[in-house]
Structure formats: structure tokens, C-alpha cells
XYZ file of C-alpha atoms in Angstrom:
391
model
C 0.000 0.000 0.000
C 1.080 3.569 -0.379
C 4.200 4.004 1.704
C 3.373 7.405 3.111
C 0.157 6.571 4.947
C -0.175 7.930 8.469
C -2.969 7.184 10.937
C -5.503 9.796 12.008
C -4.140 12.004 14.777
C -5.729 11.277 18.158
C -3.552 13.439 20.415
C -4.306 12.995 24.090
C -6.342 9.786 23.755
C -5.884 7.790 26.988
C -8.590 5.134 26.517
C -8.153 3.161 23.320
C -10.865 3.757 20.713
C -10.089 1.500 17.767
C -12.770 3.098 15.597
C -10.853 6.384 15.687
C -8.078 4.855 13.590
C -10.187 4.209 10.503
C -9.145 6.209 7.469
C -9.923 6.387 3.748
C -7.785 7.432 0.789
C -7.904 7.580 -2.998
C -4.885 6.731 -5.116
C -4.076 5.491 -8.593
C -4.190 1.745 -9.139
C -3.152 -0.604 -11.910
C -5.914 -3.069 -12.732
C -4.068 -6.345 -13.318
C -4.837 -10.053 -13.699
C -3.561 -12.197 -10.831
C -0.925 -13.824 -13.041
C 0.839 -10.488 -13.666
C 0.991 -9.241 -10.086
C 4.419 -10.632 -9.223
C 6.043 -9.176 -12.330
C 4.478 -5.767 -11.790
C 5.220 -5.454 -8.083
C 8.829 -6.471 -8.732
C 9.290 -3.855 -11.445
C 7.415 -0.983 -9.783
C 8.252 0.866 -6.575
C 5.878 1.835 -3.764
C 3.155 -0.603 -4.748
C 1.353 -3.540 -3.221
C -1.582 -5.619 -4.535
C -5.036 -5.251 -3.033
C -6.090 -8.865 -2.458
C -9.841 -8.422 -2.279
C -10.472 -9.981 -5.695
C -9.222 -13.471 -6.523
C -9.075 -13.010 -10.324
C -8.214 -9.341 -10.673
C -5.817 -7.318 -8.553
C -5.504 -3.606 -7.985
C -1.870 -2.638 -7.539
C -1.965 0.577 -5.541
C 0.566 3.287 -6.299
C 2.056 5.705 -3.831
C -0.315 8.484 -2.795
C 2.178 11.046 -4.089
C 1.825 9.793 -7.656
C -0.629 11.981 -9.542
C 0.743 11.606 -13.079
C 1.883 8.145 -14.188
C 4.029 9.478 -17.029
C 6.032 11.713 -14.694
C 6.389 9.150 -11.914
C 7.471 6.072 -13.892
C 10.423 5.479 -16.208
C 10.127 4.281 -19.801
C 10.653 0.614 -18.930
C 7.920 0.722 -16.289
C 5.525 2.573 -18.601
C 6.091 -0.026 -21.323
C 5.306 -2.779 -18.823
C 1.923 -1.339 -17.823
C 0.797 0.136 -21.139
C -1.838 -2.560 -21.684
C -3.331 -2.271 -18.205
C -6.063 0.076 -17.053
C -5.065 2.825 -14.585
C -7.958 3.882 -12.378
C -8.584 5.979 -9.254
C -9.014 3.557 -6.375
C -10.596 4.315 -3.026
C -9.488 2.164 -0.113
C -9.963 2.009 3.627
C -7.696 0.969 6.475
C -8.542 0.490 10.125
C -6.831 0.002 13.481
C -5.503 -3.427 12.482
C -3.458 -1.924 9.631
C -1.329 0.413 11.745
C 1.807 -0.654 13.605
C 2.241 -0.229 17.342
C 4.591 2.711 16.739
C 2.152 4.442 14.376
C -0.787 4.140 16.762
C 1.159 5.368 19.779
C 2.801 8.218 17.875
C -0.633 9.443 16.840
C -1.870 9.675 20.443
C 1.235 10.979 22.215
C 1.400 14.757 22.771
C 2.915 16.559 19.821
C 6.635 17.094 20.218
C 7.339 13.851 22.084
C 10.608 12.624 20.609
C 10.184 9.017 21.697
C 7.261 6.667 21.194
C 6.914 4.311 24.203
C 6.511 1.149 22.116
C 9.489 -0.894 23.321
C 9.154 -3.723 25.804
C 10.965 -6.823 27.021
C 9.335 -10.190 26.398
C 9.443 -12.863 29.084
C 7.380 -15.782 27.882
C 3.823 -14.488 27.494
C 4.579 -11.311 29.496
C 5.557 -7.938 28.032
C 7.404 -5.728 30.504
C 7.399 -2.002 29.724
C 9.503 0.692 31.376
C 7.375 3.799 31.141
C 8.673 7.300 31.692
C 6.676 9.623 33.975
C 5.230 11.515 30.998
C 3.837 8.244 29.592
C 1.959 7.223 32.745
C -1.357 8.910 31.742
C -1.318 6.738 28.608
C -0.237 3.493 30.304
C -3.492 1.578 29.782
C -3.691 2.554 26.134
C -0.015 1.726 25.518
C -0.447 -1.690 27.109
C -3.621 -2.491 25.175
C -1.985 -1.599 21.847
C 1.008 -3.824 22.649
C -1.403 -6.621 23.575
C -3.379 -6.172 20.356
C -0.375 -6.077 18.055
C 1.606 -8.982 19.536
C -0.404 -12.180 19.478
C 2.009 -14.126 21.706
C 1.713 -11.526 24.476
C -1.012 -12.260 27.027
C -0.042 -9.869 29.858
C 1.530 -6.397 29.922
C 3.144 -5.140 33.130
C 5.009 -2.077 34.340
C 7.327 -2.020 37.329
C 6.241 0.382 40.061
C 9.489 0.613 42.047
C 13.194 -0.105 41.814
C 14.533 -3.645 42.003
C 14.895 -4.868 45.571
C 18.624 -5.471 46.085
C 17.995 -8.317 48.531
C 15.697 -10.532 46.490
C 16.114 -8.843 43.076
C 12.424 -8.537 42.327
C 10.151 -5.527 41.978
C 6.537 -4.599 42.458
C 4.597 -4.796 39.205
C 1.370 -3.322 37.949
C -0.743 -5.280 35.486
C -1.664 -2.863 32.700
C -3.487 -5.145 30.270
C -4.276 -8.808 29.710
C -4.547 -11.677 32.154
C -3.149 -11.608 35.669
C -0.844 -14.581 35.260
C 2.789 -13.991 36.221
C 3.892 -17.624 36.042
C 5.590 -17.823 32.683
C 7.715 -20.296 30.772
C 10.348 -19.783 28.085
C 13.342 -21.345 26.377
C 16.843 -19.890 26.525
C 20.150 -21.427 25.450
C 18.432 -24.759 24.757
C 17.025 -24.943 28.296
C 13.506 -24.468 29.644
C 12.760 -22.038 32.459
C 9.567 -21.548 34.425
C 9.041 -19.000 37.192
C 6.816 -16.366 38.765
C 7.970 -13.142 37.096
C 6.599 -11.063 39.973
C 8.748 -12.818 42.597
C 12.116 -13.479 40.924
C 14.618 -11.605 38.803
C 14.750 -12.391 35.107
C 15.980 -10.219 32.236
C 15.684 -11.641 28.730
C 18.210 -9.066 27.510
C 20.921 -11.005 29.353
C 20.581 -14.113 27.192
C 23.810 -13.361 25.314
C 25.667 -12.813 28.592
C 24.396 -16.110 29.978
C 25.627 -17.851 26.824
C 28.991 -16.035 26.846
C 29.965 -17.177 30.328
C 28.683 -20.720 29.932
C 30.892 -21.069 26.845
C 33.919 -20.591 29.126
C 33.006 -23.630 31.213
C 34.428 -27.007 30.271
C 33.050 -30.466 30.859
C 34.089 -31.532 34.348
C 34.620 -27.964 35.615
C 33.303 -27.112 39.073
C 31.177 -23.947 38.981
C 30.005 -21.930 41.983
C 26.981 -19.789 41.046
C 26.634 -17.427 44.007
C 23.520 -15.501 42.923
C 21.980 -18.146 40.687
C 18.417 -16.844 40.370
C 16.251 -19.426 38.620
C 19.285 -20.978 36.901
C 20.189 -19.166 33.638
C 23.906 -19.890 34.216
C 23.670 -23.041 36.331
C 21.325 -25.177 34.254
C 23.066 -24.705 30.866
C 26.407 -25.309 32.637
C 25.208 -28.654 34.035
C 23.830 -29.697 30.652
C 27.254 -28.900 29.211
C 28.855 -31.329 31.644
C 29.977 -29.040 34.472
C 29.348 -29.724 38.162
C 27.487 -26.792 39.717
C 26.870 -25.495 43.228
C 23.983 -23.012 42.845
C 22.662 -20.597 45.456
C 20.114 -17.821 45.792
C 18.934 -15.960 48.875
C 15.439 -15.349 47.490
C 13.203 -18.280 48.560
C 11.125 -17.937 45.387
C 14.211 -18.008 43.162
C 15.442 -21.081 45.034
C 12.055 -22.769 44.585
C 12.003 -22.131 40.827
C 15.684 -23.085 40.487
C 14.822 -26.500 41.900
C 11.736 -26.678 39.685
C 13.787 -25.853 36.580
C 16.302 -28.563 37.415
C 13.432 -31.050 37.246
C 11.956 -29.363 34.169
C 15.243 -29.905 32.320
C 15.450 -33.540 33.507
C 18.680 -32.923 35.426
C 19.254 -35.617 38.047
C 22.886 -35.114 39.062
C 25.878 -32.753 39.144
C 24.066 -29.855 40.788
C 23.707 -28.912 44.463
C 21.320 -26.125 45.468
C 21.450 -23.722 48.397
C 19.177 -21.009 49.778
C 21.421 -18.758 51.844
C 23.362 -15.495 52.030
C 25.969 -15.134 49.288
C 28.958 -14.587 51.600
C 28.115 -17.583 53.743
C 27.500 -19.673 50.639
C 30.918 -18.901 49.108
C 32.635 -20.188 52.241
C 30.320 -23.177 52.628
C 30.610 -24.237 48.970
C 34.425 -24.213 49.112
C 34.350 -26.226 52.323
C 31.701 -28.681 51.050
C 33.553 -29.410 47.817
C 36.836 -29.868 49.671
C 35.312 -32.349 52.110
C 33.219 -34.193 49.509
C 36.244 -34.714 47.253
C 38.731 -35.397 50.070
C 40.693 -32.328 49.041
C 41.068 -33.349 45.388
C 38.581 -31.000 43.658
C 38.391 -27.207 43.503
C 36.140 -24.670 41.797
C 37.313 -23.385 38.420
C 34.774 -20.531 38.258
C 32.717 -18.357 40.605
C 29.812 -16.442 39.013
C 28.430 -13.437 40.897
C 25.539 -11.980 38.922
C 24.100 -9.352 41.245
C 25.310 -6.167 39.537
C 23.950 -3.755 42.137
C 26.015 -5.197 45.014
C 28.056 -8.244 43.905
C 31.408 -6.457 44.319
C 30.635 -6.024 48.020
C 30.561 -9.828 48.435
C 34.186 -10.217 47.275
C 35.407 -9.850 50.858
C 34.226 -13.453 51.368
C 37.318 -14.598 49.440
C 39.777 -13.207 52.001
C 41.638 -16.241 53.335
C 39.122 -18.651 51.836
C 41.863 -21.168 50.930
C 43.929 -20.654 54.072
C 45.108 -24.049 55.287
C 44.011 -25.748 52.050
C 46.633 -27.390 49.871
C 46.007 -25.794 46.465
C 48.575 -24.324 44.089
C 48.180 -20.720 42.971
C 47.613 -21.677 39.346
C 44.530 -23.674 40.388
C 42.843 -20.748 42.128
C 39.439 -19.999 40.553
C 38.374 -17.400 38.024
C 35.849 -14.964 39.459
C 33.237 -13.336 37.224
C 31.561 -10.361 38.921
C 28.782 -8.305 37.364
C 28.516 -4.676 38.373
C 27.159 -1.278 37.396
C 29.248 1.821 36.832
C 28.472 5.431 35.982
C 32.121 6.413 35.660
C 33.640 7.928 32.536
C 36.576 5.586 33.225
C 34.787 2.297 33.997
C 37.922 0.134 34.116
C 39.620 2.296 36.717
C 36.404 2.700 38.702
C 35.711 -1.037 38.886
C 39.361 -1.879 39.578
C 39.460 0.476 42.569
C 36.196 -0.862 43.976
C 37.272 -4.495 43.631
C 40.683 -3.925 45.209
C 39.175 -1.908 48.055
C 36.739 -4.694 48.968
C 39.270 -7.516 48.591
C 41.953 -5.669 50.500
C 44.660 -6.352 47.944
C 45.490 -6.729 44.268
C 43.264 -8.979 42.190
C 46.249 -11.036 41.105
C 49.953 -10.630 40.545
C 49.389 -9.410 36.989
C 46.394 -7.131 37.200
C 46.677 -6.292 33.499
C 45.272 -9.774 32.758
C 41.916 -8.749 34.176
C 39.161 -8.932 31.570
C 36.445 -6.296 31.463
C 33.382 -7.024 29.345
C 30.642 -4.479 28.617
C 27.352 -6.341 28.987
C 24.870 -3.579 28.180
C 23.854 0.008 28.793
C 21.116 -0.050 31.422
C 20.283 3.661 31.415
C 21.941 6.899 30.303
C 25.411 6.974 31.909
C 24.796 3.637 33.631
C 26.543 0.577 32.212
C 26.654 -3.061 33.249
C 30.036 -4.813 33.118
C 31.381 -8.229 33.910
C 34.899 -8.179 35.345
C 36.726 -11.521 35.255
C 39.971 -12.259 37.090
C 41.800 -15.099 38.775
C 41.741 -15.037 42.570
C 45.164 -13.946 43.732
C 47.153 -15.849 46.396
C 47.569 -12.648 48.438
C 43.825 -12.706 49.069
C 43.107 -16.445 48.884
C 45.652 -17.490 51.519
């Protein structure tokens, strides 16, 4: 259809009225048999067939085209010379317009950004609305629900993430009140109550990136495991995992997801404070293996506060017979607002650990995970635990 169509303007609409998005236009159309449609639409620009008639098609030209001879080149004119060109009146309704087009037409004039983006978690769409969008929240949610058939619920968070349990209060904006969702990520299935645990689908690539570092037979300590996005793929890869989360709901769904993925061995689960868990996991593995096995990796995915838990590694291998080259890699997620993120994170890590990360600090790896907000970035810093701290 004509490429320059815009929906009727409904500035200030806060309750969705689908009838208000009906519109009617007249444009030039090429009257063509069905057999010629493909050839014509390939050769012409800004056209699309009207499929209302099975035997005869009306190929609609761009609304801007008023004179065929001026708009088309000689080759195109030769192609259509035997076809009738007629004025064609057509209608479109709410179903025709995209989410962005509908929302742009209702937002106050001058708004630079249309609030059409959302994160999908199973059947749930999670929007992050700015204060100026709040009066339109019900309409925004209903449009998202209408235009995305796999979405059944639209929610907006009403407060910041709780740093203890990593969940947030949510407001149901449209759809059914069902927060128990299920999805697939990295060839694993996950089920959980989105209102009681932390899950961010935008971290899928980060989950995959770290799991790729793990080898079959590696021992992994997942300190803030959530519902298992690192732990479960790691076990399926052949690693042995000790997984912990303080949030009782996360722990419950972690255990549920272990069953859901038909995992019957090589994972131990804990529901305790992260600092206490780090010490307990090291001790448990040492005793269970009679001092022959050690963790290769610690994962600490609690970006708001994970760095603060690094003090648990002070003296953690004191009295344990382990060579320095077998000390574990630590992967810590964190936020920074600094213009010099590497220096900022380095200083914070060293301050908490009470010493250098390792003897060759330049080997530290800093990975930018994503930009969370303007001037707020999420990083993963990876380093080997140094003997100065470990012993």
C-alpha cells in the first residue's frame, strides 16, 4: 500500500478507541490479472496488490503519484501500457497500523520518543514507562497486547529492584493476571513467577557467553543463581554446579527448573546469604572430594552489590593445599556510571578484597554487557583469585 500513509491524529487519547483509527484514501491503481501481479510489483516501486479480488488485482501506487508518465520510467511505462489505470478508493482500520504508528498518533505533539518498546518474558511484556507516559499506560499496554499475538499480559514495574531478592513490584496494565511464565533460553527451559524473581531476557547473550567458558568436568560456583540461567546450561554442558540464591522464590524455581530440564545429578542447590554460601561451597567441595577437587569458576551476577561480596574470598583457601595456578576465576557483574569504567571497577574491587586482584592485574578482563540507562553501564569483570587474598 502507499508508503506514506499515516494514521488519524488522536492526540491525548488515553482510553483506546479503535474506531478512531479508521481512514480512507484515494490513489491510482493498476488493474491487473492475478498472473501479472508478481512481475508488476517487482518492477514498480511503492506498490502492493489489493487482495480483495481473486481473479483481478488492484496494484496501488504511492499516494504522491498523480501523473503516471512523470512518476514512472520508460521501462515501467512499457510494462503497464496494456493495463487500465484507475482511481481507487481504499480504507484501512486500526488493524493496519503498527504499534509505533498508533502510539505516535496519540502521544502529545513534540514527544521525541514513542513508548513502544518492551521486554518479552514468555507471554509477558514488561514495559519501562517514563513519567510523561503514565497517563497513557493503559492505552499503551492495550496496543502492545493487540499487536503482539504471543503476548497475554503487559506489566510495568512500580518501584526499583529490591537489592535483597532482586524482584520488583509490578502493575498489570493489560491482559490476564498470570505472572507464572515459561520460556526457552540457550536450549534450556525455564519456568518461574515473574513477579517474585529476577529475570531479564536481555541477558541471554551474557548467559551464553559465560557458559561457553566452562568445560566439561569444571566445578562452577553460582553465588547468585536466580532461577538458573547460568547453572542449568552449565550442568547440561557437563559441568558440576553449586547453585545458590537468597530469594526463597528463586530457590524454589531453580529447583523446579532442574526437574523441568530432567537434570538428576551434578548440581547442588542452596538457599542462603551469598557470603556464607561462598565459604560453605568451598568447604563442602573440599570435604566431599577429600581435598582433590576445587572450583574453576565463581559467578556473581548481582550487579547492584556483587562487588561487596568479594570480601568473602579473604583467606578462603587458608590451610588448604592448592597451588596458585589452580585458584578460581571470578566473574563479577557490576554497574558503573564512571567515565573511566575500568579504573572505577578496579578500585572498587581492590578496596573490597583488600589487595590486588592477582599478581598481573593487566590480565583482568572487562566485558561491557549492556547500557542499562543513560550513563549507567553493566560490566562483567573476570579475574583469577590472587594468592595474596586467597591465603
